């Protein structure tokens, strides 16, 4: 099985949302649930570079039924939306699934849609690429690798996304670096100083960010301290 | 079995080593194909090959025309290639082999089919079937 990352022209709800405001950086389809009458419920994450109000989003998306909208806690300009819309607003997703491709990420950016998807083999890749190019225009293959596992359709990044709403980017970076360098293994493969050096921050800053990340993780698991 | 390894840059020694030591079997033919866009690395290629402990016959070519997928396919037909190996020069942040323009043209070319497999640093188009150019007569 092949995991393919590629770019394609904007289409569907991605182009609608990105046309709302230049400050909208990207829109990602986190989940999709088909419902009757050619409709689909989409979970979306919209990230903005600076303030774009929820009212602006709702006003400009008046042709789409927004079921729910929420803003993340630490990343001030990130919104999570649940929308009910016609499948014609999710043409890329429909094209991929109709062609028996498993989409892992569909991210609309200003110049293109970035897609990560699993396909059976080389011939399947050619078939899917042909269909996409015929419907939407030229694609650009970015990367490919071989994989034994199918992986999760969409939402594969959901845990990270949930966390990225609860943890600051700096806390996430510290946590990921510490994890990757083996700070949490027994025995430890690196000490705090080595991680701090790697990130070019002081040990006290490292400690503060790690504790902040651990606190946020506990808050997510156990709820607020009462 | 006949294998083509595309030589695209000076940083190809590691690819040659992997192809000679892990991909091709004794007695196979290997065509090291330098792309016109790459400088001439004949001497360094031979040095690398002589250092690897393998018993395969090899030839070094330069693609006579520009490095397009179509010209490459013509070459593959000419040498009756069963396999085309491409070195993975760069990877994405998630570890995927980065696809350049030539690689994309090969992967999506209608005249080329087979299996796509991955080694440590080599992407390999295996069990290659190259459809000959339709006759214009």
mmCIF file of C-alpha atoms in Angstrom:
data_model
loop_
_atom_site.group_PDB
_atom_site.id
_atom_site.type_symbol
_atom_site.label_atom_id
_atom_site.label_comp_id
_atom_site.label_asym_id
_atom_site.label_seq_id
_atom_site.Cartn_x
_atom_site.Cartn_y
_atom_site.Cartn_z
ATOM 1 C CA UNK A 1 0.000 0.000 0.000
ATOM 2 C CA UNK A 2 1.221 3.496 -0.821
ATOM 3 C CA UNK A 3 0.797 6.649 1.232
ATOM 4 C CA UNK A 4 0.790 9.642 -1.096
ATOM 5 C CA UNK A 5 0.985 13.345 -0.386
ATOM 6 C CA UNK A 6 -0.106 15.567 -3.252
ATOM 7 C CA UNK A 7 -1.414 19.016 -4.055
ATOM 8 C CA UNK A 8 -4.340 19.901 -6.288
ATOM 9 C CA UNK A 9 -6.338 23.013 -7.234
ATOM 10 C CA UNK A 10 -8.799 24.450 -4.725
ATOM 11 C CA UNK A 11 -12.362 23.182 -4.908
ATOM 12 C CA UNK A 12 -15.545 22.847 -2.881
ATOM 13 C CA UNK A 13 -15.816 24.105 0.676
ATOM 14 C CA UNK A 14 -12.077 24.858 0.840
ATOM 15 C CA UNK A 15 -12.297 27.513 -1.839
ATOM 16 C CA UNK A 16 -15.524 28.900 -0.300
ATOM 17 C CA UNK A 17 -13.984 29.293 3.158
ATOM 18 C CA UNK A 18 -10.609 30.594 1.964
ATOM 19 C CA UNK A 19 -12.384 33.256 -0.108
ATOM 20 C CA UNK A 20 -13.979 34.690 3.051
ATOM 21 C CA UNK A 21 -10.885 36.472 4.339
ATOM 22 C CA UNK A 22 -7.163 36.614 3.520
ATOM 23 C CA UNK A 23 -6.447 35.986 7.189
ATOM 24 C CA UNK A 24 -7.796 32.441 6.918
ATOM 25 C CA UNK A 25 -4.641 30.311 6.652
ATOM 26 C CA UNK A 26 -6.147 26.897 6.066
ATOM 27 C CA UNK A 27 -9.191 24.681 6.431
ATOM 28 C CA UNK A 28 -9.012 20.984 7.169
ATOM 29 C CA UNK A 29 -11.697 18.321 6.915
ATOM 30 C CA UNK A 30 -11.391 16.387 10.181
ATOM 31 C CA UNK A 31 -14.296 14.059 9.676
ATOM 32 C CA UNK A 32 -17.179 13.354 7.325
ATOM 33 C CA UNK A 33 -20.447 11.550 7.842
ATOM 34 C CA UNK A 34 -22.755 10.923 4.888
ATOM 35 C CA UNK A 35 -26.441 11.609 5.489
ATOM 36 C CA UNK A 36 -29.513 11.206 3.302
ATOM 37 C CA UNK A 37 -30.235 13.153 0.113
ATOM 38 C CA UNK A 38 -26.671 13.709 -1.062
ATOM 39 C CA UNK A 39 -25.748 15.571 2.078
ATOM 40 C CA UNK A 40 -22.794 15.210 4.378
ATOM 41 C CA UNK A 41 -21.884 16.366 7.865
ATOM 42 C CA UNK A 42 -18.340 17.719 7.914
ATOM 43 C CA UNK A 43 -16.139 18.473 10.904
ATOM 44 C CA UNK A 44 -13.825 21.297 9.929
ATOM 45 C CA UNK A 45 -10.896 23.099 11.503
ATOM 46 C CA UNK A 46 -10.277 26.627 10.292
ATOM 47 C CA UNK A 47 -7.016 28.321 11.239
ATOM 48 C CA UNK A 48 -6.549 32.062 10.826
ATOM 49 C CA UNK A 49 -3.415 34.207 10.983
ATOM 50 C CA UNK A 50 -5.203 36.938 12.910
ATOM 51 C CA UNK A 51 -8.647 37.719 14.207
ATOM 52 C CA UNK A 52 -11.530 36.620 12.002
ATOM 53 C CA UNK A 53 -14.725 36.647 14.041
ATOM 54 C CA UNK A 54 -17.107 33.734 14.290
ATOM 55 C CA UNK A 55 -19.843 36.114 13.068
ATOM 56 C CA UNK A 56 -17.882 36.800 9.879
ATOM 57 C CA UNK A 57 -17.487 33.077 9.243
ATOM 58 C CA UNK A 58 -21.170 32.405 9.906
ATOM 59 C CA UNK A 59 -22.344 35.300 7.727
ATOM 60 C CA UNK A 60 -20.179 34.287 4.812
ATOM 61 C CA UNK A 61 -21.169 30.646 5.094
ATOM 62 C CA UNK A 62 -24.879 31.414 4.926
ATOM 63 C CA UNK A 63 -25.408 28.853 2.162
ATOM 64 C CA UNK A 64 -24.041 26.111 4.427
ATOM 65 C CA UNK A 65 -25.834 24.931 7.557
ATOM 66 C CA UNK A 66 -23.406 25.438 10.433
ATOM 67 C CA UNK A 67 -24.429 23.061 13.224
ATOM 68 C CA UNK A 68 -21.768 24.098 15.691
ATOM 69 C CA UNK A 69 -18.843 26.483 15.923
ATOM 70 C CA UNK A 70 -16.267 26.728 18.709
ATOM 71 C CA UNK A 71 -12.978 28.480 19.187
ATOM 72 C CA UNK A 72 -9.955 26.695 20.684
ATOM 73 C CA UNK A 73 -8.633 27.877 24.017
ATOM 74 C CA UNK A 74 -4.974 28.644 23.436
ATOM 75 C CA UNK A 75 -4.798 29.076 19.693
ATOM 76 C CA UNK A 76 -7.049 32.132 19.558
ATOM 77 C CA UNK A 77 -7.687 32.092 15.851
ATOM 78 C CA UNK A 78 -8.621 28.459 15.365
ATOM 79 C CA UNK A 79 -12.243 27.410 14.927
ATOM 80 C CA UNK A 80 -13.837 23.981 14.902
ATOM 81 C CA UNK A 81 -17.035 23.777 12.863
ATOM 82 C CA UNK A 82 -19.649 21.137 12.298
ATOM 83 C CA UNK A 83 -21.577 21.766 9.092
ATOM 84 C CA UNK A 84 -24.325 20.049 7.147
ATOM 85 C CA UNK A 85 -23.897 20.557 3.444
ATOM 86 C CA UNK A 86 -24.434 18.997 0.033
ATOM 87 C CA UNK A 87 -21.857 16.463 -1.082
ATOM 88 C CA UNK A 88 -21.108 18.784 -3.995
ATOM 89 C CA UNK A 89 -19.342 20.987 -1.440
ATOM 90 C CA UNK A 90 -16.965 18.138 -0.645
ATOM 91 C CA UNK A 91 -16.050 17.052 -4.189
ATOM 92 C CA UNK A 92 -12.470 16.100 -3.388
ATOM 93 C CA UNK A 93 -13.445 13.864 -0.511
ATOM 94 C CA UNK A 94 -16.150 12.242 -2.641
ATOM 95 C CA UNK A 95 -13.749 11.740 -5.547
ATOM 96 C CA UNK A 96 -11.168 10.111 -3.317
ATOM 97 C CA UNK A 97 -13.575 7.758 -1.591
ATOM 98 C CA UNK A 98 -15.406 6.903 -4.814
ATOM 99 C CA UNK A 99 -12.041 5.816 -6.171
ATOM 100 C CA UNK A 100 -11.483 3.598 -3.114
ATOM 101 C CA UNK A 101 -8.781 5.847 -1.744
ATOM 102 C CA UNK A 102 -8.462 6.412 1.995
ATOM 103 C CA UNK A 103 -8.033 10.115 2.712
ATOM 104 C CA UNK A 104 -6.038 10.902 5.859
ATOM 105 C CA UNK A 105 -5.778 14.654 5.559
ATOM 106 C CA UNK A 106 -7.491 17.166 3.286
ATOM 107 C CA UNK A 107 -6.216 20.677 3.949
ATOM 108 C CA UNK A 108 -7.260 23.678 1.899
ATOM 109 C CA UNK A 109 -4.603 26.379 1.676
ATOM 110 C CA UNK A 110 -4.589 29.615 -0.291
ATOM 111 C CA UNK A 111 -3.072 28.254 -3.466
ATOM 112 C CA UNK A 112 -4.021 24.583 -3.349
ATOM 113 C CA UNK A 113 -5.484 21.664 -1.443
ATOM 114 C CA UNK A 114 -2.951 19.403 0.252
ATOM 115 C CA UNK A 115 -3.965 15.761 0.493
ATOM 116 C CA UNK A 116 -2.489 12.738 2.207
ATOM 117 C CA UNK A 117 -4.150 9.510 1.160
ATOM 118 C CA UNK A 118 -3.534 5.780 0.994
ATOM 119 C CA UNK A 119 -3.802 3.913 -2.277
ATOM 120 C CA UNK A 120 -3.395 0.240 -3.065
ATOM 121 C CA UNK A 121 -0.468 0.392 -5.456
ATOM 122 C CA UNK A 122 1.128 2.245 -8.349
ATOM 123 C CA UNK A 123 -1.712 1.468 -10.781
ATOM 124 C CA UNK A 124 -4.261 2.714 -8.262
ATOM 125 C CA UNK A 125 -2.255 5.940 -7.879
ATOM 126 C CA UNK A 126 -2.337 6.463 -11.637
ATOM 127 C CA UNK A 127 -6.097 5.869 -11.769
ATOM 128 C CA UNK A 128 -6.815 8.263 -8.899
ATOM 129 C CA UNK A 129 -4.440 10.918 -10.251
ATOM 130 C CA UNK A 130 -6.099 10.645 -13.669
ATOM 131 C CA UNK A 131 -9.571 11.114 -12.193
ATOM 132 C CA UNK A 132 -8.536 14.069 -10.030
ATOM 133 C CA UNK A 133 -6.739 15.778 -12.918
ATOM 134 C CA UNK A 134 -9.722 15.274 -15.214
ATOM 135 C CA UNK A 135 -12.135 16.813 -12.683
ATOM 136 C CA UNK A 136 -10.078 19.466 -10.946
ATOM 137 C CA UNK A 137 -6.902 20.139 -12.908
ATOM 138 C CA UNK A 138 -3.244 19.274 -12.609
ATOM 139 C CA UNK A 139 -1.924 17.676 -9.435
ATOM 140 C CA UNK A 140 1.565 17.800 -7.960
ATOM 141 C CA UNK A 141 2.938 14.743 -6.203
ATOM 142 C CA UNK A 142 4.856 15.830 -3.124
ATOM 143 C CA UNK A 143 5.875 12.628 -1.415
ATOM 144 C CA UNK A 144 5.265 8.919 -1.278
ATOM 145 C CA UNK A 145 6.082 5.990 0.916
ATOM 146 C CA UNK A 146 5.177 2.353 1.316
ATOM 147 C CA UNK A 147 3.103 1.309 4.304
ATOM 148 C CA UNK A 148 1.691 -1.917 5.713
ATOM 149 C CA UNK A 149 -1.182 -0.298 7.556
ATOM 150 C CA UNK A 150 -4.229 1.420 6.122
ATOM 151 C CA UNK A 151 -4.208 4.034 8.887
ATOM 152 C CA UNK A 152 -7.173 6.082 10.038
ATOM 153 C CA UNK A 153 -9.397 7.845 7.503
ATOM 154 C CA UNK A 154 -9.355 11.590 8.176
ATOM 155 C CA UNK A 155 -9.178 12.624 11.817
ATOM 156 C CA UNK A 156 -5.848 10.738 11.953
ATOM 157 C CA UNK A 157 -4.390 13.875 13.424
ATOM 158 C CA UNK A 158 -7.353 14.409 15.707
ATOM 159 C CA UNK A 159 -5.607 13.765 19.005
ATOM 160 C CA UNK A 160 -2.816 16.141 18.045
ATOM 161 C CA UNK A 161 -5.363 18.699 16.899
ATOM 162 C CA UNK A 162 -7.291 18.385 20.146
ATOM 163 C CA UNK A 163 -4.079 18.829 22.047
ATOM 164 C CA UNK A 164 -3.009 21.711 19.867
ATOM 165 C CA UNK A 165 -6.117 23.511 21.021
ATOM 166 C CA UNK A 166 -5.227 22.864 24.661
ATOM 167 C CA UNK A 167 -1.456 23.270 24.543
ATOM 168 C CA UNK A 168 0.497 26.215 23.193
ATOM 169 C CA UNK A 169 2.801 25.605 20.232
ATOM 170 C CA UNK A 170 5.828 26.052 22.522
ATOM 171 C CA UNK A 171 4.519 23.479 24.982
ATOM 172 C CA UNK A 172 3.836 21.052 22.135
ATOM 173 C CA UNK A 173 7.347 21.565 20.736
ATOM 174 C CA UNK A 174 8.939 20.897 24.126
ATOM 175 C CA UNK A 175 6.792 17.837 24.685
ATOM 176 C CA UNK A 176 7.474 16.385 21.246
ATOM 177 C CA UNK A 177 11.219 17.064 21.424
ATOM 178 C CA UNK A 178 11.458 15.497 24.868
ATOM 179 C CA UNK A 179 9.514 12.485 23.685
ATOM 180 C CA UNK A 180 11.524 12.018 20.496
ATOM 181 C CA UNK A 181 14.855 12.407 22.297
ATOM 182 C CA UNK A 182 13.901 9.724 24.822
ATOM 183 C CA UNK A 183 13.315 11.874 27.904
ATOM 184 C CA UNK A 184 10.339 9.791 28.979
ATOM 185 C CA UNK A 185 11.925 6.364 28.453
ATOM 186 C CA UNK A 186 13.223 4.290 31.372
ATOM 187 C CA UNK A 187 16.114 4.725 31.698
ATOM 188 C CA UNK A 188 16.130 8.242 30.284
ATOM 189 C CA UNK A 189 18.133 8.619 27.081
ATOM 190 C CA UNK A 190 18.672 12.353 27.547
ATOM 191 C CA UNK A 191 18.534 14.738 30.475
ATOM 192 C CA UNK A 192 16.748 18.075 30.709
ATOM 193 C CA UNK A 193 19.880 20.026 29.864
ATOM 194 C CA UNK A 194 20.315 18.184 26.562
ATOM 195 C CA UNK A 195 16.723 18.953 25.556
ATOM 196 C CA UNK A 196 17.093 22.589 26.612
ATOM 197 C CA UNK A 197 20.293 22.813 24.524
ATOM 198 C CA UNK A 198 18.549 21.223 21.556
ATOM 199 C CA UNK A 199 15.763 23.825 21.762
ATOM 200 C CA UNK A 200 18.124 26.646 22.677
ATOM 201 C CA UNK A 201 16.152 27.535 25.809
ATOM 202 C CA UNK A 202 17.097 27.591 29.488
ATOM 203 C CA UNK A 203 16.463 24.627 31.775
ATOM 204 C CA UNK A 204 13.980 26.658 33.824
ATOM 205 C CA UNK A 205 12.024 27.552 30.639
ATOM 206 C CA UNK A 206 12.056 23.896 29.616
ATOM 207 C CA UNK A 207 10.807 22.841 33.023
ATOM 208 C CA UNK A 208 8.057 25.472 32.980
ATOM 209 C CA UNK A 209 6.821 24.446 29.525
ATOM 210 C CA UNK A 210 6.939 20.731 30.302
ATOM 211 C CA UNK A 211 4.954 21.216 33.501
ATOM 212 C CA UNK A 212 2.502 23.417 31.630
ATOM 213 C CA UNK A 213 2.045 20.678 29.035
ATOM 214 C CA UNK A 214 1.598 18.003 31.708
ATOM 215 C CA UNK A 215 -0.933 20.204 33.512
ATOM 216 C CA UNK A 216 -2.901 20.703 30.281
ATOM 217 C CA UNK A 217 -2.842 16.947 29.602
ATOM 218 C CA UNK A 218 -4.201 16.257 33.087
ATOM 219 C CA UNK A 219 -6.860 18.927 32.659
ATOM 220 C CA UNK A 220 -7.921 17.254 29.429
ATOM 221 C CA UNK A 221 -8.066 13.816 31.045
ATOM 222 C CA UNK A 222 -9.554 14.684 34.423
ATOM 223 C CA UNK A 223 -11.292 18.012 33.894
ATOM 224 C CA UNK A 224 -10.655 21.254 35.770
ATOM 225 C CA UNK A 225 -9.335 21.195 39.355
ATOM 226 C CA UNK A 226 -12.228 21.988 41.657
ATOM 227 C CA UNK B 1 16.980 -9.023 -15.090
ATOM 228 C CA UNK B 2 17.980 -5.567 -16.229
ATOM 229 C CA UNK B 3 18.046 -2.583 -13.917
ATOM 230 C CA UNK B 4 18.355 1.131 -14.625
ATOM 231 C CA UNK B 5 19.596 3.399 -11.859
ATOM 232 C CA UNK B 6 19.082 7.090 -12.510
ATOM 233 C CA UNK B 7 22.088 9.190 -11.575
ATOM 234 C CA UNK B 8 20.921 12.688 -10.799
ATOM 235 C CA UNK B 9 23.606 14.229 -8.631
ATOM 236 C CA UNK B 10 27.060 13.780 -7.157
ATOM 237 C CA UNK B 11 25.457 12.495 -3.980
ATOM 238 C CA UNK B 12 24.641 9.138 -5.590
ATOM 239 C CA UNK B 13 27.268 6.822 -4.082
ATOM 240 C CA UNK B 14 24.878 5.653 -1.349
ATOM 241 C CA UNK B 15 22.241 4.800 -3.960
ATOM 242 C CA UNK B 16 24.716 2.834 -6.054
ATOM 243 C CA UNK B 17 25.794 0.883 -2.992
ATOM 244 C CA UNK B 18 22.195 0.023 -2.072
ATOM 245 C CA UNK B 19 21.301 -1.023 -5.623
ATOM 246 C CA UNK B 20 24.398 -3.175 -6.039
ATOM 247 C CA UNK B 21 24.343 -4.727 -2.588
ATOM 248 C CA UNK B 22 20.631 -5.026 -1.763
ATOM 249 C CA UNK B 23 18.533 -4.845 -4.899
ATOM 250 C CA UNK B 24 20.183 -6.597 -7.861
ATOM 251 C CA UNK B 25 21.271 -10.235 -7.840
ATOM 252 C CA UNK B 26 24.481 -11.725 -9.163
ATOM 253 C CA UNK B 27 24.551 -11.896 -12.924
ATOM 254 C CA UNK B 28 22.086 -9.097 -13.508
ATOM 255 C CA UNK B 29 22.753 -6.182 -15.833
ATOM 256 C CA UNK B 30 22.795 -2.680 -14.431
ATOM 257 C CA UNK B 31 22.636 0.492 -16.485
ATOM 258 C CA UNK B 32 23.739 3.577 -14.601
ATOM 259 C CA UNK B 33 22.011 6.354 -16.430
ATOM 260 C CA UNK B 34 23.352 9.842 -15.954
ATOM 261 C CA UNK B 35 20.810 12.490 -16.751
ATOM 262 C CA UNK B 36 21.929 15.280 -19.070
ATOM 263 C CA UNK B 37 21.047 17.772 -16.363
ATOM 264 C CA UNK B 38 23.577 16.124 -14.025
ATOM 265 C CA UNK B 39 27.300 16.768 -14.413
ATOM 266 C CA UNK B 40 29.622 13.991 -15.567
ATOM 267 C CA UNK B 41 30.387 11.637 -12.686
ATOM 268 C CA UNK B 42 31.906 8.724 -14.631
ATOM 269 C CA UNK B 43 35.102 8.482 -12.626
ATOM 270 C CA UNK B 44 33.494 8.761 -9.187
ATOM 271 C CA UNK B 45 30.807 6.236 -10.175
ATOM 272 C CA UNK B 46 33.396 3.659 -11.172
ATOM 273 C CA UNK B 47 35.304 4.256 -7.965
ATOM 274 C CA UNK B 48 32.152 3.647 -5.915
ATOM 275 C CA UNK B 49 31.279 0.493 -7.821
ATOM 276 C CA UNK B 50 34.781 -0.921 -7.519
ATOM 277 C CA UNK B 51 34.527 -0.492 -3.750
ATOM 278 C CA UNK B 52 31.304 -2.499 -3.498
ATOM 279 C CA UNK B 53 31.606 -6.260 -3.326
ATOM 280 C CA UNK B 54 29.205 -7.425 -6.009
ATOM 281 C CA UNK B 55 29.285 -9.414 -9.187
ATOM 282 C CA UNK B 56 27.066 -7.659 -11.664
ATOM 283 C CA UNK B 57 27.876 -6.276 -15.070
ATOM 284 C CA UNK B 58 27.243 -2.594 -15.442
ATOM 285 C CA UNK B 59 27.407 0.141 -18.051
ATOM 286 C CA UNK B 60 27.413 3.872 -17.601
ATOM 287 C CA UNK B 61 25.310 5.883 -20.034
ATOM 288 C CA UNK B 62 24.252 9.439 -20.424
ATOM 289 C CA UNK B 63 20.707 9.985 -21.584
ATOM 290 C CA UNK B 64 21.320 11.485 -25.014
ATOM 291 C CA UNK B 65 18.262 13.731 -24.979
ATOM 292 C CA UNK B 66 16.740 15.891 -22.256
ATOM 293 C CA UNK B 67 15.698 14.106 -19.069
ATOM 294 C CA UNK B 68 11.994 13.669 -19.710
ATOM 295 C CA UNK B 69 9.993 10.610 -18.745
ATOM 296 C CA UNK B 70 9.361 9.843 -22.413
ATOM 297 C CA UNK B 71 13.080 9.754 -23.264
ATOM 298 C CA UNK B 72 13.702 7.645 -20.213
ATOM 299 C CA UNK B 73 11.008 5.184 -21.233
ATOM 300 C CA UNK B 74 12.570 4.944 -24.717
ATOM 301 C CA UNK B 75 15.861 4.072 -23.048
ATOM 302 C CA UNK B 76 14.144 1.500 -20.815
ATOM 303 C CA UNK B 77 12.619 -0.139 -23.891
ATOM 304 C CA UNK B 78 16.002 -0.104 -25.668
ATOM 305 C CA UNK B 79 17.760 -1.972 -22.851
ATOM 306 C CA UNK B 80 14.686 -4.082 -22.055
ATOM 307 C CA UNK B 81 14.656 -2.914 -18.433
ATOM 308 C CA UNK B 82 12.740 -4.813 -15.760
ATOM 309 C CA UNK B 83 13.384 -2.246 -13.073
ATOM 310 C CA UNK B 84 14.076 1.492 -12.706
ATOM 311 C CA UNK B 85 15.667 2.636 -9.454
ATOM 312 C CA UNK B 86 15.531 6.222 -8.280
ATOM 313 C CA UNK B 87 17.486 7.508 -5.299
ATOM 314 C CA UNK B 88 15.503 9.256 -2.584
ATOM 315 C CA UNK B 89 17.324 12.577 -2.372
ATOM 316 C CA UNK B 90 15.002 14.254 0.125
ATOM 317 C CA UNK B 91 12.169 13.305 2.423
ATOM 318 C CA UNK B 92 9.131 15.229 3.643
ATOM 319 C CA UNK B 93 8.845 16.044 7.352
ATOM 320 C CA UNK B 94 6.738 12.889 7.750
ATOM 321 C CA UNK B 95 9.402 10.722 6.083
ATOM 322 C CA UNK B 96 7.855 10.329 2.646
ATOM 323 C CA UNK B 97 10.192 10.236 -0.335
ATOM 324 C CA UNK B 98 9.998 13.641 -1.951
ATOM 325 C CA UNK B 99 8.746 13.435 -5.526
ATOM 326 C CA UNK B 100 10.404 15.667 -8.118
ATOM 327 C CA UNK B 101 9.113 16.556 -11.556
ATOM 328 C CA UNK B 102 10.773 13.644 -13.369
ATOM 329 C CA UNK B 103 9.664 11.168 -10.719
ATOM 330 C CA UNK B 104 6.077 12.436 -10.988
ATOM 331 C CA UNK B 105 6.175 12.132 -14.783
ATOM 332 C CA UNK B 106 7.359 8.535 -14.476
ATOM 333 C CA UNK B 107 4.839 7.605 -11.803
ATOM 334 C CA UNK B 108 1.904 9.052 -13.712
ATOM 335 C CA UNK B 109 3.035 8.064 -17.207
ATOM 336 C CA UNK B 110 0.435 6.045 -19.061
ATOM 337 C CA UNK B 111 3.046 3.964 -20.923
ATOM 338 C CA UNK B 112 4.686 2.708 -17.744
ATOM 339 C CA UNK B 113 3.317 0.197 -15.250
ATOM 340 C CA UNK B 114 4.473 -2.305 -12.638
ATOM 341 C CA UNK B 115 5.009 -2.279 -8.898
ATOM 342 C CA UNK B 116 6.330 0.560 -6.804
ATOM 343 C CA UNK B 117 8.505 -0.546 -3.884
ATOM 344 C CA UNK B 118 10.799 1.197 -1.436
ATOM 345 C CA UNK B 119 14.222 0.338 -0.055
ATOM 346 C CA UNK B 120 16.223 2.306 2.489
ATOM 347 C CA UNK B 121 17.158 5.057 0.072
ATOM 348 C CA UNK B 122 15.854 3.746 -3.217
ATOM 349 C CA UNK B 123 12.433 3.924 -4.805
ATOM 350 C CA UNK B 124 12.092 1.096 -7.288
ATOM 351 C CA UNK B 125 9.718 0.607 -10.199
ATOM 352 C CA UNK B 126 9.646 -3.196 -10.387
ATOM 353 C CA UNK B 127 8.179 -5.727 -12.842
ATOM 354 C CA UNK B 128 8.325 -2.916 -15.307
ATOM 355 C CA UNK B 129 6.196 -2.908 -18.397
ATOM 356 C CA UNK B 130 6.873 -0.184 -20.948
ATOM 357 C CA UNK B 131 4.276 0.245 -23.619
ATOM 358 C CA UNK B 132 5.978 0.981 -26.923
ATOM 359 C CA UNK B 133 5.085 4.218 -28.659
ATOM 360 C CA UNK B 134 2.023 3.666 -30.901
ATOM 361 C CA UNK B 135 2.986 3.431 -34.542
ATOM 362 C CA UNK B 136 2.112 6.488 -36.627
ATOM 363 C CA UNK B 137 1.931 4.451 -39.858
#
